[in-house]
Short mmCIF file of C-alpha atoms in Angstrom, two decimals:
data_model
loop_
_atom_site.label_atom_id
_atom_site.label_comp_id
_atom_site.label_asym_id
_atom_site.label_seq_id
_atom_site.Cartn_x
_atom_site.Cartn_y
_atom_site.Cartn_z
CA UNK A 1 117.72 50.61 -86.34
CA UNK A 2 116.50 51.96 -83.03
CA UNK A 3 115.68 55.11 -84.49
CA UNK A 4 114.12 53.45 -87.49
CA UNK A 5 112.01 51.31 -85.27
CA UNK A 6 110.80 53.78 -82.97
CA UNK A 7 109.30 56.05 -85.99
CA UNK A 8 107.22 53.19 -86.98
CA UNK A 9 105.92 52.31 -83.65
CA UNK A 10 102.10 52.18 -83.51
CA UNK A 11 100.45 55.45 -81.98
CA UNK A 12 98.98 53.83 -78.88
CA UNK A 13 99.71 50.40 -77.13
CA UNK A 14 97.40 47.89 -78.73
CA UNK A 15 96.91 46.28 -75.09
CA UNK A 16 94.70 49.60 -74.68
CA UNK A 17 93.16 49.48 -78.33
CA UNK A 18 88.90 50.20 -77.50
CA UNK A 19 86.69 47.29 -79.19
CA UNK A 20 84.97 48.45 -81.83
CA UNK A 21 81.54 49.52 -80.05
CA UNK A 22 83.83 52.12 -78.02
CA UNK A 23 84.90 53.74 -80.81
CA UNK A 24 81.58 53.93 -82.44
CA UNK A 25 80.01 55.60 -78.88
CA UNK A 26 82.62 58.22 -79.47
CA UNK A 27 82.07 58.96 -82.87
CA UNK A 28 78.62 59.36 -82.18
CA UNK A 29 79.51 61.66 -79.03
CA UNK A 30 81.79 63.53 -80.96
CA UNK A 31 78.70 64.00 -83.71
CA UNK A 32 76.33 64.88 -81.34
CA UNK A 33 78.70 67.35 -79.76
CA UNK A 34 79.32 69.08 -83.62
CA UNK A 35 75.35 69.44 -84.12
CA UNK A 36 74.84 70.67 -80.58
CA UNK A 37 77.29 73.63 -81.67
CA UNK A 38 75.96 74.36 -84.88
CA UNK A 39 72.30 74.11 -83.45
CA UNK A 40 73.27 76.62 -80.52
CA UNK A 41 75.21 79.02 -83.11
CA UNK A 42 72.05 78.74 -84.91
CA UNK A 43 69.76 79.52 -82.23
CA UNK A 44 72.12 82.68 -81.62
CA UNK A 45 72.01 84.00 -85.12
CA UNK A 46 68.21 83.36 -85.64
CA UNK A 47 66.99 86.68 -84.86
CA UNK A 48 69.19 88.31 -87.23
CA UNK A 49 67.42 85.80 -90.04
CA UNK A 50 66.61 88.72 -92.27
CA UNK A 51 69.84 90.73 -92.07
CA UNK A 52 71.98 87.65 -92.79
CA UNK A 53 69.91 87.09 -95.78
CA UNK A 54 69.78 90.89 -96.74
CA UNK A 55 73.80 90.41 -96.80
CA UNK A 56 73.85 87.36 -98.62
CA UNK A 57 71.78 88.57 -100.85
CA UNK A 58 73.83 92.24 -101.24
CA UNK A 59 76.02 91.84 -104.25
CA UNK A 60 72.89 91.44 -106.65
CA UNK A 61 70.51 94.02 -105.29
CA UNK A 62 73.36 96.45 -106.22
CA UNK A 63 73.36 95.01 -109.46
CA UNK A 64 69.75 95.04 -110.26
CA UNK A 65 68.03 98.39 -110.93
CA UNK A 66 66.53 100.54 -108.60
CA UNK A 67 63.50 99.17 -107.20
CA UNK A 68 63.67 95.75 -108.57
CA UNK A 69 63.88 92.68 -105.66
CA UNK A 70 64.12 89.01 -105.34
CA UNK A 71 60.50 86.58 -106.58
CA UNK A 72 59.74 84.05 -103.96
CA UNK A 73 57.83 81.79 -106.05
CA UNK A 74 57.07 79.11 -103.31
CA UNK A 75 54.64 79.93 -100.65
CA UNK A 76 57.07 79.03 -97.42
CA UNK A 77 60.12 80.10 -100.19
CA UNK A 78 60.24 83.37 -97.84
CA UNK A 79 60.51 81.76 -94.39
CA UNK A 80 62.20 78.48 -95.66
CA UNK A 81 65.27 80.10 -97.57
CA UNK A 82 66.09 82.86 -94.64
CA UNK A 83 66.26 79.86 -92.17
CA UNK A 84 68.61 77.89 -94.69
CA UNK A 85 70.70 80.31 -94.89
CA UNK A 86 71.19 81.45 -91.54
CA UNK A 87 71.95 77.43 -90.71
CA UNK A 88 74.56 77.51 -93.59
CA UNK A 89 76.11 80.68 -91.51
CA UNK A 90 75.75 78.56 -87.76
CA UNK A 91 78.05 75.88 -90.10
CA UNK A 92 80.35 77.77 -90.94
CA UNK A 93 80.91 79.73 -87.66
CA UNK A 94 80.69 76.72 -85.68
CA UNK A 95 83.36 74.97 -88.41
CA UNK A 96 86.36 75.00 -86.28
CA UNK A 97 84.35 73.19 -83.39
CA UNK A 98 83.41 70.66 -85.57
CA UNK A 99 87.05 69.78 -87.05
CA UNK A 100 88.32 70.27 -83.50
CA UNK A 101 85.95 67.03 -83.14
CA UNK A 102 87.34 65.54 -86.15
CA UNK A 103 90.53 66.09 -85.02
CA UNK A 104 89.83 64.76 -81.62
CA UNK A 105 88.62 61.69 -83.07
CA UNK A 106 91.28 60.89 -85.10
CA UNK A 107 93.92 62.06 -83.21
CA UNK A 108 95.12 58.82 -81.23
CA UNK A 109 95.34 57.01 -84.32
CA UNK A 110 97.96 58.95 -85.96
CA UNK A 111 101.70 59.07 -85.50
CA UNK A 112 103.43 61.94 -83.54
CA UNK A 113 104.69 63.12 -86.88
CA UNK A 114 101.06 63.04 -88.47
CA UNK A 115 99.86 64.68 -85.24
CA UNK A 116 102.37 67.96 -85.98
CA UNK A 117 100.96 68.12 -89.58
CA UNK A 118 97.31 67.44 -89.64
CA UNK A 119 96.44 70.44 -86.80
CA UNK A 120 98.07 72.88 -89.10
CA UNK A 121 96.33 71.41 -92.21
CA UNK A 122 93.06 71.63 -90.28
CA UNK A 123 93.38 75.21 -89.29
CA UNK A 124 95.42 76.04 -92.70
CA UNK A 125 91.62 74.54 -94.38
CA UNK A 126 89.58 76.15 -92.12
CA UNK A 127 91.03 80.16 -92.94
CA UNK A 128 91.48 79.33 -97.00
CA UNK A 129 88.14 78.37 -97.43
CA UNK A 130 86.93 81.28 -95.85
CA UNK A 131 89.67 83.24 -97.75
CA UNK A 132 87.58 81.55 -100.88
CA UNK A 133 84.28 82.41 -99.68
CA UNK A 134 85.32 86.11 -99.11
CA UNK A 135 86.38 86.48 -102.38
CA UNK A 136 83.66 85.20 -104.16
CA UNK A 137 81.42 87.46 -101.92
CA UNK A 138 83.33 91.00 -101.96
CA UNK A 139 85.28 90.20 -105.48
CA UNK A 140 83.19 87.64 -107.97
CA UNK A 141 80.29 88.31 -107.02
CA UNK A 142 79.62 92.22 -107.83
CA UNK A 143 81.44 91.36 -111.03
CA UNK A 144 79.08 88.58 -112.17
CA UNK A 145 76.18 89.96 -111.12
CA UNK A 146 76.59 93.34 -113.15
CA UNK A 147 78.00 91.47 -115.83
CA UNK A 148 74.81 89.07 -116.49
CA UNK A 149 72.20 92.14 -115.59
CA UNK A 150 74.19 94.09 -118.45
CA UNK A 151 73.50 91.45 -120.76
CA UNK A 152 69.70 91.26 -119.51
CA UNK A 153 67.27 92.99 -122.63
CA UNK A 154 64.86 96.02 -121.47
CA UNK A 155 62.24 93.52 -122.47
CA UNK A 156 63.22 91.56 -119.16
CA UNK A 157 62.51 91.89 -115.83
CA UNK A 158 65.75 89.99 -114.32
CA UNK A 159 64.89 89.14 -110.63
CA UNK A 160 66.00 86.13 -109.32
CA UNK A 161 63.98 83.76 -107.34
CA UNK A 162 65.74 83.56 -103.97
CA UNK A 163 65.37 79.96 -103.86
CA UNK A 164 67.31 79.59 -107.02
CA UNK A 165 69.84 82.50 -106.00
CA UNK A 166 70.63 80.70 -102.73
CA UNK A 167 71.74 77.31 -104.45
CA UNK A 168 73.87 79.23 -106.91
CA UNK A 169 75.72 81.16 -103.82
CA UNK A 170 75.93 77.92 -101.85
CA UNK A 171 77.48 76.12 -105.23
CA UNK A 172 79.43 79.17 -105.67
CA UNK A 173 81.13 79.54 -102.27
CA UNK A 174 82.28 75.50 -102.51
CA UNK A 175 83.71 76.34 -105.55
CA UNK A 176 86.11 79.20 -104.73
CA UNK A 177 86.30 77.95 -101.04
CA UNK A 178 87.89 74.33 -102.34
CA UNK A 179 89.89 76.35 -104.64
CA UNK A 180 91.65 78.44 -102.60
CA UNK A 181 92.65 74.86 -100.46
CA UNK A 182 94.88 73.78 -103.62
CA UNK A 183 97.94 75.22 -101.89
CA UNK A 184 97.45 73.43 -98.80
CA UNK A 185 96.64 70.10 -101.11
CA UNK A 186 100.16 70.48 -103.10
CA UNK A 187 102.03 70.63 -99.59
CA UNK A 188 100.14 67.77 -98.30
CA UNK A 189 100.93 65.82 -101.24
CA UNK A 190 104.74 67.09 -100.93
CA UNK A 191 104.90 66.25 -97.21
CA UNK A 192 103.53 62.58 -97.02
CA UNK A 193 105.83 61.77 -99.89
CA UNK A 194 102.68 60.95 -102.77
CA UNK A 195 104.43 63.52 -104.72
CA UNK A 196 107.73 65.45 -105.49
CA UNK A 197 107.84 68.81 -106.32
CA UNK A 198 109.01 67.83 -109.87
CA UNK A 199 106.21 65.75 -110.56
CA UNK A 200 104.01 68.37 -109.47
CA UNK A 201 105.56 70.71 -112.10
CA UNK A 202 105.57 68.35 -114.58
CA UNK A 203 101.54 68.31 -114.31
CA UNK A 204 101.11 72.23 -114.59
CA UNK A 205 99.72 71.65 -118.22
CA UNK A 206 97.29 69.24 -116.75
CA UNK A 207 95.91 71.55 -113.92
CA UNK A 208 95.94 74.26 -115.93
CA UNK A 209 93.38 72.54 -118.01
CA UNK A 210 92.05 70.97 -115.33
CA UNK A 211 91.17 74.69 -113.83
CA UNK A 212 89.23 75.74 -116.73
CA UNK A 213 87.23 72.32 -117.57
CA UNK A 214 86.30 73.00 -113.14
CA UNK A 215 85.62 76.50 -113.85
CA UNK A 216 82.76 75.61 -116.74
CA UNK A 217 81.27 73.01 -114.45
CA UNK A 218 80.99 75.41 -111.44
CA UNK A 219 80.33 78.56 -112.98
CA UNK A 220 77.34 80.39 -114.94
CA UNK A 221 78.41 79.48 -118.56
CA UNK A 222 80.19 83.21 -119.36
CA UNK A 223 83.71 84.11 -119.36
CA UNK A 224 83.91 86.48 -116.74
CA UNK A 225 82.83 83.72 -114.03
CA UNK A 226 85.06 80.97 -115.68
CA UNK A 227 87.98 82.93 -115.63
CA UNK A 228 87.60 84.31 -111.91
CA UNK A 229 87.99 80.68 -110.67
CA UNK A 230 90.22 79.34 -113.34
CA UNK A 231 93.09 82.02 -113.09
CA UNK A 232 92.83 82.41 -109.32
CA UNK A 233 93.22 78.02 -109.04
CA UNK A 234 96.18 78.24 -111.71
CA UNK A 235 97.85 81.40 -109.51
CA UNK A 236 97.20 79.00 -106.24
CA UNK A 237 98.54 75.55 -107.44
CA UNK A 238 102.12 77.72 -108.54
CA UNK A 239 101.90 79.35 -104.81
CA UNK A 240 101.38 76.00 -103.82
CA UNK A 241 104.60 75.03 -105.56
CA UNK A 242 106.49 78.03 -104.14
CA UNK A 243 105.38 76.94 -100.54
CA UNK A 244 106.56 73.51 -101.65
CA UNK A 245 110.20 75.00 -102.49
CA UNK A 246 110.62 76.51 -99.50
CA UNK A 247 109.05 73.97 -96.95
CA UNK A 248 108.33 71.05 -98.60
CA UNK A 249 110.43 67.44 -98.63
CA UNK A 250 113.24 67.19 -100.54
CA UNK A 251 112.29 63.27 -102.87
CA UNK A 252 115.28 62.18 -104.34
CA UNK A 253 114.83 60.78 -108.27
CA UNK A 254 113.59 57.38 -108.62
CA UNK A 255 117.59 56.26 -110.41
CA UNK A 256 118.85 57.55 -107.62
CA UNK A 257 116.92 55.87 -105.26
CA UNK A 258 117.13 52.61 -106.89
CA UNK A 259 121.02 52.81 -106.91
CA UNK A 260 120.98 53.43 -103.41
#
């Protein structure tokens, strides 16, 4: 019983709980400190506005023909999308700050055992999603891109308006980078005991559909794109299972544990 009791103590002393107003001054502290990052980051990579939008925007000018370059249709379209983008890069650079934050937050409030598995989660998140992001930038993109310009008739002139291309890459890189977390997601599940690894074979069928419904909602409607972020979340979820097998908790069958 003593061991049982001290796993479910609380994670801090409730005679030094903080009222309510205390913890809303350090939320807001800990926001302030995440936009104070990204704004710095961004203040750093401002110069290079151009060049971060001249990579960003790499995979299609290889795939449109010689000569041929973005529209900017607006009249601030080619100030206004260079400076989104380069924020979108001060994000993600200044990412692990900002979940350091969230962590920091969050972190009294948890158990010592929810302590040891949320940092790795956090940090596991923070390198799959950029796994995802690569790979829809050095992988699915220079497929997609040739693929639709292929399809394009002589009679068009196929050049994107950047304002239109930047939303698409931005919808694009959540896709695959939220993809490439299902792994982490069927360990998590494993580990705080929502779901055995049984039951999370028994749904293959239903993520595997799942994958493809995800893939037509997120995607330009053509197979190519479908099936580069259907096959890749269907390859994940059964790593995600094999991670599971090797490190995940053993649940024991619901007869079993009612006999017991």
């Amino acid at each position: 019983m003593a061991e049982g009791t001290k796993q479910l103590e609380a994670p801090e002393d409730p005679a030094n709980e903080q009222p309510l107003v205390q913890h809303l001054i350090e939320l807001r502290n800990r926001i302030v400190r995440s936009a104070v990052a990204i704004l710095v980051v961004f203040a750093c990579m401002s110069p290079f506005m151009k060049e971060i939008f001249d990579f960003l925007s790499r995979p299609l000018m290889v795939a449109l023909p010689q000569g041929v370059k973005l529209l900017a249709t607006g009249v601030v379209a080619p100030f206004m999308v260079p400076l989104k983008v380069t924020l979108f890069a001060a994000f993600v650079v200044a990412l692990p700050y900002v979940l350091y934050q969230i962590w920091a937050y969050i972190a009294p409030a948890l158990y010592r055992r929810e302590k040891k598995l949320v940092l790795p989660v956090i940090v596991s998140c923070v390198v799959m999603f950029a796994i995802g992001m690569a790979y829809c930038y050095f992988i699915v993109f220079g497929m997609v891109f040739k693929f639709i310009a292929g399809f394009s008739p002589d009679s068009v002139n196929f050049a994107p308006d950047i304002d239109s291309y930047f939303s698409f890459v931005l919808t694009m890189f959540f896709a695959f980078g939220v993809t490439f977390e299902v792994p982490i997601l069927v360990t998590v599940l494993n580990r705080v005991g929502i779901a055995s690894r049984e039951k999370l074979v028994k749904v293959r069928p239903f993520v595997i559909v799942g994958a493809f419904v995800l893939a037509a909602i997120f995607t330009p409607p053509d197979v190519l794109s479908q099936l580069l972020l259907a096959v890749p979340l269907v390859i994940l979820y059964e790593v995600g299972l094999i991670v599971v097998k090797i490190f995940g908790k053993d649940t024991p069958p619901e007869d079993d544990a009612e006999d017991e």
